XYZ file of C-alpha atoms in Angstrom:
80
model
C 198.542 -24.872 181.960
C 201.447 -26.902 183.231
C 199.397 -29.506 185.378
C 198.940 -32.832 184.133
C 195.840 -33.731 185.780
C 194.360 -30.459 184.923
C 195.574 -30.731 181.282
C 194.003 -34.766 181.099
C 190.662 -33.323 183.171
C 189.973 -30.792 180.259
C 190.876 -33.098 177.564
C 187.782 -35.560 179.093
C 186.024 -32.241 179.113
C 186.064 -30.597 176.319
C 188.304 -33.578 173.596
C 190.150 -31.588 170.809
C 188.882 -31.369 167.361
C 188.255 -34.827 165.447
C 188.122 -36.931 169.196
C 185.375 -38.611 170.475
C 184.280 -38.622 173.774
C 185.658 -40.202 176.619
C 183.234 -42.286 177.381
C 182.945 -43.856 173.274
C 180.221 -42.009 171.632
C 179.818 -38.364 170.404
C 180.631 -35.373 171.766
C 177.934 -32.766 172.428
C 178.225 -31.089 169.544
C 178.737 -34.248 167.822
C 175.455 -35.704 169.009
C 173.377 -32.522 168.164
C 174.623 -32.428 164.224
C 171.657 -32.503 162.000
C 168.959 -31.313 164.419
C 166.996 -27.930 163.160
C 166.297 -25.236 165.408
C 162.642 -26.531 165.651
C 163.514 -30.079 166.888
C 165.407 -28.496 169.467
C 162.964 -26.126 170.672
C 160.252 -29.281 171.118
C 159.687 -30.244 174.461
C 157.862 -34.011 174.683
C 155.625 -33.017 177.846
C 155.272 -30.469 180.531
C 157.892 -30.533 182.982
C 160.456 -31.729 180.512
C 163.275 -30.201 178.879
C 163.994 -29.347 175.138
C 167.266 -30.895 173.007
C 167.812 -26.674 173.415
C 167.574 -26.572 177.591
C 169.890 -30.019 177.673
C 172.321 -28.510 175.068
C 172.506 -25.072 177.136
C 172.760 -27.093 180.245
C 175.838 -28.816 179.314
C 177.684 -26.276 177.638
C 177.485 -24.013 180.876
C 178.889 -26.907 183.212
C 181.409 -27.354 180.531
C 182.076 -23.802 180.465
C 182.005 -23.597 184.301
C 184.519 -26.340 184.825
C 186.992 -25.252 182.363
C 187.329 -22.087 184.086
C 187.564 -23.369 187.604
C 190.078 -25.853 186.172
C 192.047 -22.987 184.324
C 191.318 -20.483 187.438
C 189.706 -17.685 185.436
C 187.561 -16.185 187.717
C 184.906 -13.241 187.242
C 184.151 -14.325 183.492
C 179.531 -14.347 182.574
C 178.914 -17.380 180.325
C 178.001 -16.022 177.033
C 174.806 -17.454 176.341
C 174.700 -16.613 172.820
């Protein structure tokens, strides 16, 4: 990708390897280190969402923004 304001959009988006987020704290993946399979599954009350549905959640509008921003078109998110 030769743009510069793409390139600096999916650096915010998705930092490389080692970076922190943009806004100061932990990535994502940073955030969710440490919490078992069961913690994530819990959801606090009805209506609310799991550490699982959250994590899901962002890694598809990651996912879906990194491909408009690349123009890949026609790709499923792999939900596995």
């Amino acid at each position: 990708m030769a743009d510069p304001i793409a390139s600096l959009l999916l650096e915010n988006v998705q930092p490389r390897r080692g970076r922190g987020g943009w806004h100061g704290g932990p990535t994502p993946l940073g955030a969710l280190r440490g919490v078992t399979i069961d913690q994530a599954a819990w959801v606090p009350l009805p209506g609310r969402k799991s550490i699982w549905q959250l994590a899901l959640h962002i890694a598809y509008w990651k996912y879906a923004v990194r491909r408009r921003l690349d123009g890949v078109e026609g790709e499923r998110f792999p939900r596995s």
